[in-house]
PDB file of C-alpha atoms in Angstrom:
ATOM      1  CA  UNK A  28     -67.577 109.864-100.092  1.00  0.00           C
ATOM      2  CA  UNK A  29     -68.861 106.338 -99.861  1.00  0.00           C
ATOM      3  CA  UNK A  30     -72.177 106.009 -97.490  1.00  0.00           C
ATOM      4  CA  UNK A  31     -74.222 103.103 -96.140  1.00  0.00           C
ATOM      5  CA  UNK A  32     -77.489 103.753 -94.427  1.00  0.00           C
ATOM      6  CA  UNK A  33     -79.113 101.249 -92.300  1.00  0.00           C
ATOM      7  CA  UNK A  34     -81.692 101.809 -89.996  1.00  0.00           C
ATOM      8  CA  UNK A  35     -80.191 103.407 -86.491  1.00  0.00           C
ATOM      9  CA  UNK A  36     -83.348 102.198 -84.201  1.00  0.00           C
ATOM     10  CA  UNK A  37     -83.886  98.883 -83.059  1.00  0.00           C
ATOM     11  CA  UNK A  38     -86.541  96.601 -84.799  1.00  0.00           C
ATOM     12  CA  UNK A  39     -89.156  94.744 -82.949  1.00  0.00           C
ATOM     13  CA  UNK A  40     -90.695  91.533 -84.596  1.00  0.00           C
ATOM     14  CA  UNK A  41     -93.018  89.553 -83.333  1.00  0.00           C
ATOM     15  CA  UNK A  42     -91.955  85.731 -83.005  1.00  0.00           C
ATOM     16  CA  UNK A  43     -92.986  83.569 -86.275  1.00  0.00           C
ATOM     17  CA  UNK A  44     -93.283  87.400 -88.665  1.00  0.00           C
ATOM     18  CA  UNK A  45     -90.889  88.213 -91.184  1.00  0.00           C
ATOM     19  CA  UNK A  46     -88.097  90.713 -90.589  1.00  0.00           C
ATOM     20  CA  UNK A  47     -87.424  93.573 -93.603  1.00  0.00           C
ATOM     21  CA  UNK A  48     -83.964  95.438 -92.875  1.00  0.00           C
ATOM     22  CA  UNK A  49     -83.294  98.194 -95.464  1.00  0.00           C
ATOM     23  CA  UNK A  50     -79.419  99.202 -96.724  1.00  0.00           C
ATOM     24  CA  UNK A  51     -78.982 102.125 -98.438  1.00  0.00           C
ATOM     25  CA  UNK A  52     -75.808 103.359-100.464  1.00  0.00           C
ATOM     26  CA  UNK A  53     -74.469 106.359-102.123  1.00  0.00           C
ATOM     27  CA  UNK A  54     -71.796 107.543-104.204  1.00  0.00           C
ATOM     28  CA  UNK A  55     -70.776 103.735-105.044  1.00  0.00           C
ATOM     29  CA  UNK A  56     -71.631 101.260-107.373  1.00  0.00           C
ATOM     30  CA  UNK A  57     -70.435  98.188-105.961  1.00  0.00           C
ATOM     31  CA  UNK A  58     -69.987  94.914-107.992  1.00  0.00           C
ATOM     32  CA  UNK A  59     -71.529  92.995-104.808  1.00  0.00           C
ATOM     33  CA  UNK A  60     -72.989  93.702-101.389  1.00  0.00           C
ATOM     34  CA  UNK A  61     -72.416  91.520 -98.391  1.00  0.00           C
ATOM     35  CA  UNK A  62     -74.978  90.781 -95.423  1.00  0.00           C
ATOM     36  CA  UNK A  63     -73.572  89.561 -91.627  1.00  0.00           C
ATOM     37  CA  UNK A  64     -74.615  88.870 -88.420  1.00  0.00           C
ATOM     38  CA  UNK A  65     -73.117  89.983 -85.241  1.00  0.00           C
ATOM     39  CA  UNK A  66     -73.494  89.372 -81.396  1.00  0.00           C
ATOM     40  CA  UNK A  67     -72.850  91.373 -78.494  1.00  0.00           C
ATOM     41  CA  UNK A  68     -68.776  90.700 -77.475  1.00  0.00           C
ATOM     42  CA  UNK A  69     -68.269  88.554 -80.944  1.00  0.00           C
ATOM     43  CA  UNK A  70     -66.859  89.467 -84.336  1.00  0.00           C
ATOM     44  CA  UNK A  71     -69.386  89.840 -87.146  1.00  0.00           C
ATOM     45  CA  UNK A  72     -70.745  86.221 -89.208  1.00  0.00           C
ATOM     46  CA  UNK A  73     -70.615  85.953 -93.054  1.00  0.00           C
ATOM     47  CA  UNK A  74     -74.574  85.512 -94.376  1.00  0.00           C
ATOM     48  CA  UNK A  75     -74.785  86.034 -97.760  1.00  0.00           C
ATOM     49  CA  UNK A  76     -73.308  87.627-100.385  1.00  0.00           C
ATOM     50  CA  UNK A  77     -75.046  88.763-103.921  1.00  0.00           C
ATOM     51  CA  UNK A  78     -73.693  89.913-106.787  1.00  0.00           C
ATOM     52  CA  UNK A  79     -74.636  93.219-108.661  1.00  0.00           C
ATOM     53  CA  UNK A  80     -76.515  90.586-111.714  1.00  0.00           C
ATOM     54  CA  UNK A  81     -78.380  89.186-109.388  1.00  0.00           C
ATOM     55  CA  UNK A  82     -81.710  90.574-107.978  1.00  0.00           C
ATOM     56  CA  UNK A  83     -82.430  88.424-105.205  1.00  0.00           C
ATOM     57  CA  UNK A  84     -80.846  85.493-103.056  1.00  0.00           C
ATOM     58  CA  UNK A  85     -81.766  83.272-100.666  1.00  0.00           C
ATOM     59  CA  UNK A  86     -80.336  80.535 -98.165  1.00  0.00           C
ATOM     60  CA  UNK A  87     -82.438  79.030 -95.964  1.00  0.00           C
ATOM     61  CA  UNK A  88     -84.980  81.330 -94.282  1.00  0.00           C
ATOM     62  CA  UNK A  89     -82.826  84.757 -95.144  1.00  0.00           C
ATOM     63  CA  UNK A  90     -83.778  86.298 -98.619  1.00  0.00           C
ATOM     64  CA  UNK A  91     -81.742  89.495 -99.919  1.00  0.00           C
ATOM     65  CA  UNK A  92     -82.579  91.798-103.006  1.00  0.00           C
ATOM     66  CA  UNK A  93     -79.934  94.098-104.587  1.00  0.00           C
ATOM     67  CA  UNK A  94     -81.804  96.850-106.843  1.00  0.00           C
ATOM     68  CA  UNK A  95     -78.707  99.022-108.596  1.00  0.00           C
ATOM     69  CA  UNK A  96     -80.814 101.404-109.488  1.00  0.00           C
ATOM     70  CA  UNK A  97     -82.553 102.404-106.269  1.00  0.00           C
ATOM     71  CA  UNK A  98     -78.845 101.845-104.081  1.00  0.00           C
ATOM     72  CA  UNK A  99     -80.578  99.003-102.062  1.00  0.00           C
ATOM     73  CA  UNK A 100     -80.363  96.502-100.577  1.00  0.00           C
ATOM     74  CA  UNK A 101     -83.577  94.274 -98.310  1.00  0.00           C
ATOM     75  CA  UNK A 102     -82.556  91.397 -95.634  1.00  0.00           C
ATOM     76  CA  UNK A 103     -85.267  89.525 -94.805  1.00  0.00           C
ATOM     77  CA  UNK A 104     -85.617  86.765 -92.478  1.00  0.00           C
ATOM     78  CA  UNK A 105     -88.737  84.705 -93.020  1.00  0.00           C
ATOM     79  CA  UNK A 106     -90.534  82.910 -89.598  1.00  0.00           C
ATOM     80  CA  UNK A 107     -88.441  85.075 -87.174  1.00  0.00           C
ATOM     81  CA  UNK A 108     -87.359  83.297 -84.263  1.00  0.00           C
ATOM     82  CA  UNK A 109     -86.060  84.807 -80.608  1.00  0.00           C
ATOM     83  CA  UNK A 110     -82.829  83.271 -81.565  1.00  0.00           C
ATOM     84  CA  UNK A 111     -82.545  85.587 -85.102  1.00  0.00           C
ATOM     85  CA  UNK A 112     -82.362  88.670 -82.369  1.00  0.00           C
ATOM     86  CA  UNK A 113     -79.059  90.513 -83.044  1.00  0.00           C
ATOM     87  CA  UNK A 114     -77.184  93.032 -84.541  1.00  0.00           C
ATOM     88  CA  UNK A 115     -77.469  92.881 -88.944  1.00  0.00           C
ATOM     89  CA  UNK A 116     -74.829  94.811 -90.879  1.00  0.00           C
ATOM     90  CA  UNK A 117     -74.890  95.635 -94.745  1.00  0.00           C
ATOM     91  CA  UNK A 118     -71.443  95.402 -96.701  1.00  0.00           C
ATOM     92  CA  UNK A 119     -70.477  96.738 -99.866  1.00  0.00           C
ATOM     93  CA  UNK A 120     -67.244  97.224-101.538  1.00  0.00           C
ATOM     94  CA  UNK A 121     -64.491  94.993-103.796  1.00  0.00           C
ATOM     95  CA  UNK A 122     -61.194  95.356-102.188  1.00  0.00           C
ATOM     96  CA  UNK A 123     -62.128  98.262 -99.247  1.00  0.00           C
ATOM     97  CA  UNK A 124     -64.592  96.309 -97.854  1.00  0.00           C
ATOM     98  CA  UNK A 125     -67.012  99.332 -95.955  1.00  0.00           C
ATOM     99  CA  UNK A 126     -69.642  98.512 -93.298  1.00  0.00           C
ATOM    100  CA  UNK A 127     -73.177 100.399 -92.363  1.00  0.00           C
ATOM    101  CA  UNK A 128     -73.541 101.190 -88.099  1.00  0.00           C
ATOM    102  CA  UNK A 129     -75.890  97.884 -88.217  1.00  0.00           C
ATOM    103  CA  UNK A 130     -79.351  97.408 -87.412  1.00  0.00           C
ATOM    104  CA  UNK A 131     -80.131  96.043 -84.151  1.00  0.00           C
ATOM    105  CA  UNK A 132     -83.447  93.129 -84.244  1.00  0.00           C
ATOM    106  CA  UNK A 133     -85.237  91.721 -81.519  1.00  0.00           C
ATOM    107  CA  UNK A 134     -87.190  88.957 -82.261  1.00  0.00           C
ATOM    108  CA  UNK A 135     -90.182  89.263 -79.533  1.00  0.00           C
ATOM    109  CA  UNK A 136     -91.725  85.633 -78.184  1.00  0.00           C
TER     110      UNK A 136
ATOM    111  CA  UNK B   2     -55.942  77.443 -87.001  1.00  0.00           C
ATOM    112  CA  UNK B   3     -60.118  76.801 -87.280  1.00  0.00           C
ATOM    113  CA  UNK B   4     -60.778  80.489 -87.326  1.00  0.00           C
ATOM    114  CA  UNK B   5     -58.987  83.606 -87.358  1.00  0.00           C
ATOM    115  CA  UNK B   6     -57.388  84.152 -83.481  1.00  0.00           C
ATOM    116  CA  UNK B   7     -56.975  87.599 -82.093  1.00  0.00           C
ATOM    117  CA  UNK B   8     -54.817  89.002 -78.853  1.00  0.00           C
ATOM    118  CA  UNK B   9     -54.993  89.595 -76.378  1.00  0.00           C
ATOM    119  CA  UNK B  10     -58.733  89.798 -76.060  1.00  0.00           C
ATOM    120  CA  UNK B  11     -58.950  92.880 -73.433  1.00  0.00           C
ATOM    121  CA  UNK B  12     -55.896  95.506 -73.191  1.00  0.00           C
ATOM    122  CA  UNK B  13     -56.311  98.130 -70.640  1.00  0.00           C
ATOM    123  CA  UNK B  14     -53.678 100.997 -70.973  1.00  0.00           C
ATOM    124  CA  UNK B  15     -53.077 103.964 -69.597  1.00  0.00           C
ATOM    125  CA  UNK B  16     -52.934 107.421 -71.685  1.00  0.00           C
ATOM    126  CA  UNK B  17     -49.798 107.298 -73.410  1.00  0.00           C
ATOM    127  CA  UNK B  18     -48.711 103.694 -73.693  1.00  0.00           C
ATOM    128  CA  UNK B  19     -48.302 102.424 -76.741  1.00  0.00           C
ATOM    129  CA  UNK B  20     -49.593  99.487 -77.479  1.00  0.00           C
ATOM    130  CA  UNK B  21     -50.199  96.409 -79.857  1.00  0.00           C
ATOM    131  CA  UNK B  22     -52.771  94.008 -81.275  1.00  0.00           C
ATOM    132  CA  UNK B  23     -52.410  90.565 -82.878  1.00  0.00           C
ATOM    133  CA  UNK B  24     -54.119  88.996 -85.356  1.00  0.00           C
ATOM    134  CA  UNK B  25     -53.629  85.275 -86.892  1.00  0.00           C
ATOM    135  CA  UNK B  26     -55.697  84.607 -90.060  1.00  0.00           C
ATOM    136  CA  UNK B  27     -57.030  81.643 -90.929  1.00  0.00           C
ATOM    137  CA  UNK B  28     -53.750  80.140 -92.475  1.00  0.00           C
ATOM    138  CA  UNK B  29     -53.200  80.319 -96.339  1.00  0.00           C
ATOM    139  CA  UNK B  30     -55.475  83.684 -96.192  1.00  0.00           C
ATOM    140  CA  UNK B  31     -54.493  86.632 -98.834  1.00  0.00           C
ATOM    141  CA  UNK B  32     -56.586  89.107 -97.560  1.00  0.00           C
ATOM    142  CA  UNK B  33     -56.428  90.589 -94.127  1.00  0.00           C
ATOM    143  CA  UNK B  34     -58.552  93.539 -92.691  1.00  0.00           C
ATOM    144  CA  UNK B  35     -58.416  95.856 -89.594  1.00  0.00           C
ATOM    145  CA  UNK B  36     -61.625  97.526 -88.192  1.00  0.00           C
ATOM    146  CA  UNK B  37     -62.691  99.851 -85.815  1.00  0.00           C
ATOM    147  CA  UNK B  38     -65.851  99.418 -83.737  1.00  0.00           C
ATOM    148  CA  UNK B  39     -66.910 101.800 -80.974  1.00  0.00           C
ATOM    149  CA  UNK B  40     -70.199 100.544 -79.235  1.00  0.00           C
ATOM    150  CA  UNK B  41     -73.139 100.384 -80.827  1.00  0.00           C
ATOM    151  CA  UNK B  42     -71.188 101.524 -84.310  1.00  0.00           C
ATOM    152  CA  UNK B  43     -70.812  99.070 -87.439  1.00  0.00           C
ATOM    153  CA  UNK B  44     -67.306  98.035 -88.229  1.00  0.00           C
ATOM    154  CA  UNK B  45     -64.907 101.381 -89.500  1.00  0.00           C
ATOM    155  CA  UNK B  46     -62.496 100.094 -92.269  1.00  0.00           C
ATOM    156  CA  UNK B  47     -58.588 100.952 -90.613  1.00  0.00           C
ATOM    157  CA  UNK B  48     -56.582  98.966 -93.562  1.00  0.00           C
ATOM    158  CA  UNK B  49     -56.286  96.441 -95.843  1.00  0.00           C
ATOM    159  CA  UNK B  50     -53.099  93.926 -97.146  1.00  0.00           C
ATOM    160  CA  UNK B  51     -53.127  91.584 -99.791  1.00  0.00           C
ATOM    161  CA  UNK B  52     -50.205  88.919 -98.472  1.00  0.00           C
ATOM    162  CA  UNK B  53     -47.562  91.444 -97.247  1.00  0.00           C
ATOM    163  CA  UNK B  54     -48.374  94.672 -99.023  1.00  0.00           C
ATOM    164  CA  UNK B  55     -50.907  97.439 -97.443  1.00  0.00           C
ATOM    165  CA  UNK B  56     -52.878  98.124-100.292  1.00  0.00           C
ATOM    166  CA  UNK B  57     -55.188 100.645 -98.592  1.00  0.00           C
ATOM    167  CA  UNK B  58     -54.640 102.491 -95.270  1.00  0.00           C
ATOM    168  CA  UNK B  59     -56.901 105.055 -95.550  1.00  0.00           C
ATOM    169  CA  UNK B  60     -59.010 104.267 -92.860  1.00  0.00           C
ATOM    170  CA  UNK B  61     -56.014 104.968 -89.829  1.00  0.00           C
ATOM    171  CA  UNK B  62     -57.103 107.508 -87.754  1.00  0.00           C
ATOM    172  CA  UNK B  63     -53.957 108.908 -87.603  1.00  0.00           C
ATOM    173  CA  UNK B  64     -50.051 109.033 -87.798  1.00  0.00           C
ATOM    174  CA  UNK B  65     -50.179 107.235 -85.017  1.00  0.00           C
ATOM    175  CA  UNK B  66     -51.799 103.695 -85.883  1.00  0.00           C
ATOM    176  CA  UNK B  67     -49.236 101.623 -87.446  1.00  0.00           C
ATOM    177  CA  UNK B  68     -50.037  98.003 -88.870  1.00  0.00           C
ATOM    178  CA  UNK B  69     -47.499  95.885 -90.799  1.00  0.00           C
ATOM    179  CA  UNK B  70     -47.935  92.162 -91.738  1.00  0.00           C
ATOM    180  CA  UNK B  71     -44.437  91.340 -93.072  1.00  0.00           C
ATOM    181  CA  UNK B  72     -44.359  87.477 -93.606  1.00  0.00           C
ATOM    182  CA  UNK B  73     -48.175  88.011 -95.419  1.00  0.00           C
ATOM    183  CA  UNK B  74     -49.569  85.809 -92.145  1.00  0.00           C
ATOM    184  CA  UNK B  75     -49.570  87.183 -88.866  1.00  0.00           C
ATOM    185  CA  UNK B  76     -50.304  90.951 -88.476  1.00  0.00           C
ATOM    186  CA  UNK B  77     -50.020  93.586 -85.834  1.00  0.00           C
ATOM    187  CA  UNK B  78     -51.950  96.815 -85.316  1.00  0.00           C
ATOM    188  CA  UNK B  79     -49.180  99.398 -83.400  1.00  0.00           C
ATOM    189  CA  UNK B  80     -51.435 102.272 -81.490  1.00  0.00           C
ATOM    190  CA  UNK B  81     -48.840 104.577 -80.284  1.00  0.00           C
ATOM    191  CA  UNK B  82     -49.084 107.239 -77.822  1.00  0.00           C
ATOM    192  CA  UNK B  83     -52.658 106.314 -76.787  1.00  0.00           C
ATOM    193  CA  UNK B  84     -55.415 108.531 -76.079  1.00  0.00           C
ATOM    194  CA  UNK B  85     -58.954 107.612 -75.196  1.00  0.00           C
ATOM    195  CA  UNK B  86     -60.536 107.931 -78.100  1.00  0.00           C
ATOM    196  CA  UNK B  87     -58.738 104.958 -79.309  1.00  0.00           C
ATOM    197  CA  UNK B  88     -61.216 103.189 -76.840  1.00  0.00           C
ATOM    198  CA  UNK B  89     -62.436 100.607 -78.834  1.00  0.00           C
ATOM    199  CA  UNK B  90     -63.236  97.169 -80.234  1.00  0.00           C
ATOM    200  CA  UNK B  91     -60.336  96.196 -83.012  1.00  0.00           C
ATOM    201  CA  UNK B  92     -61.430  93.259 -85.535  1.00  0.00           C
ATOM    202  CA  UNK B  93     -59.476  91.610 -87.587  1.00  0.00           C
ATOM    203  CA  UNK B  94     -60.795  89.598 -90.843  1.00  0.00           C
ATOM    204  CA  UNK B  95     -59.320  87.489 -93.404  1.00  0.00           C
ATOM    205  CA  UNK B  96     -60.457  86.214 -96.942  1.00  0.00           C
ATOM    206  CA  UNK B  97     -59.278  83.120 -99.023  1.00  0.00           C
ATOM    207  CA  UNK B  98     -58.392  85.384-101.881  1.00  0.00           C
ATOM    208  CA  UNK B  99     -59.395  89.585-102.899  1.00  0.00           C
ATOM    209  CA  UNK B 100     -62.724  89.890-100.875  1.00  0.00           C
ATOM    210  CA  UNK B 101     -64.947  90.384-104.228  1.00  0.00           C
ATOM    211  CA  UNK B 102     -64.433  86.489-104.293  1.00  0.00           C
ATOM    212  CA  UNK B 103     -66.650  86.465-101.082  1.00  0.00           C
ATOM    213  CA  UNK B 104     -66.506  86.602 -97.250  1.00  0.00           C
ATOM    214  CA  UNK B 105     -64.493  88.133 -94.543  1.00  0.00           C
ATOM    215  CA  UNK B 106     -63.697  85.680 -91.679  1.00  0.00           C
ATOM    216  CA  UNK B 107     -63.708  88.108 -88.467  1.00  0.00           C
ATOM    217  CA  UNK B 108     -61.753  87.032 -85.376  1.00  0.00           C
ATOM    218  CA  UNK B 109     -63.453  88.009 -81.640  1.00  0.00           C
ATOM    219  CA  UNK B 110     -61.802  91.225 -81.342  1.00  0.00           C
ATOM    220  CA  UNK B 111     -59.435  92.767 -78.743  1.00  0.00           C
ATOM    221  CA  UNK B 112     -61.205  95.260 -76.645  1.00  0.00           C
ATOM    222  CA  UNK B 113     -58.846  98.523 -75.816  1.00  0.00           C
ATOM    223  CA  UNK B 114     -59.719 100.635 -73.166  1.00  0.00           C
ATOM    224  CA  UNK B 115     -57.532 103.581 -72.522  1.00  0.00           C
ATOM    225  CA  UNK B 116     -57.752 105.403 -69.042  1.00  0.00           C
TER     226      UNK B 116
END
């Protein structure tokens, strides 16, 4: 069945470093993988989206690669702040949209 | 509405009660989504409807979770009989059009907790 690995522990970052979360998938290939942010006692937030043709995207200070042929996907957030700290989940899927368990960031001052 | 609206936000029942969860999508949405989400879990996929038809409900635990979305706006997720495993945050998202054509919208969630 479908699987999406993200890291289970919590990630420490030191204030003004860059944050590198890792998503891993197997038995899929999806046309497009989806990135979202969520807070304790709120629903999830759209961040970015990138397509299977495209091997890296970027908005602001977030930049995410999609490499097919690994089953990857890297969120990174560039200049970390203490207001980046929460909970990161990968996506993948085109009409069952699946979600990994997350991976929780604190962004230390 | 701004933003997709779910109720009601907490729903405390006892073993056994049936009960039910509301979601309004963002209005002229196609796509609408239930999750799952015990703590510190990601999102489980429940079901899926483009306008009124379930396209994919393989995600419901079991026989009985019920959702329906008849008018292809407002839908409800039916937990009958329930037990405390269905303790639980239940999201509700909605997409302009199939969600390859980009994001889900998520609504707050209504937090069950069965005693």
């Amino acid at each position: 069945s479908q699987k999406i690995e993200q890291n289970s522990e919590a990630l420490n970052i030191q204030e003004g470093k860059t944050a590198t979360l890792t998503c891993n998938y197997t038995n899929y290939s999806p046309a497009y993988l989806q990135w979202y942010r969520q807070d304790p006692g709120r629903g999830p937030v759209f961040l970015l989206l990138i397509r299977e043709n495209e091997k890296e995207k970027r908005k602001e200070r977030l930049k995410v690669t999609f490499d097919t042929t690994l089953k990857q996907s890297l969120f990174h957030i560039t200049a970390s702040q203490p207001a980046d700290s929460a909970t990161y989940l990968c996506a993948l899927g085109d009409d069952k949209i699946i979600f990994g368990k997350g991976t929780r960031l604190h962004i230390l001052p | 509405g701004a933003g997709v609206s779910q109720s009601p936000r907490y729903k405390v029942a006892k073993r056994g009660q049936d009960v039910a969860l509301r979601c309004d999508p963002i209005s002229g949405h196609v796509s609408l989504f239930w999750y799952q989400q015990a703590l510190g879990q990601g999102p489980e996929f429940l079901t899926y409807f483009q306008n009124e038809a379930q396209l994919d409900k393989s995600g419901l635990p079991s026989d009985r979770f019920f959702a329906e979305r008849p008018e292809g706006s407002v839908s409800t997720l039916k937990i009958q009989r329930t037990q405390q495993e269905d303790s639980a945050v239940y999201l509700c998202a909605s997409s302009p059009g199939r969600p390859v054509t980009g994001e889900l919208f998520f609504g707050e969630g209504s937090r069950l907790t069965v005693l």
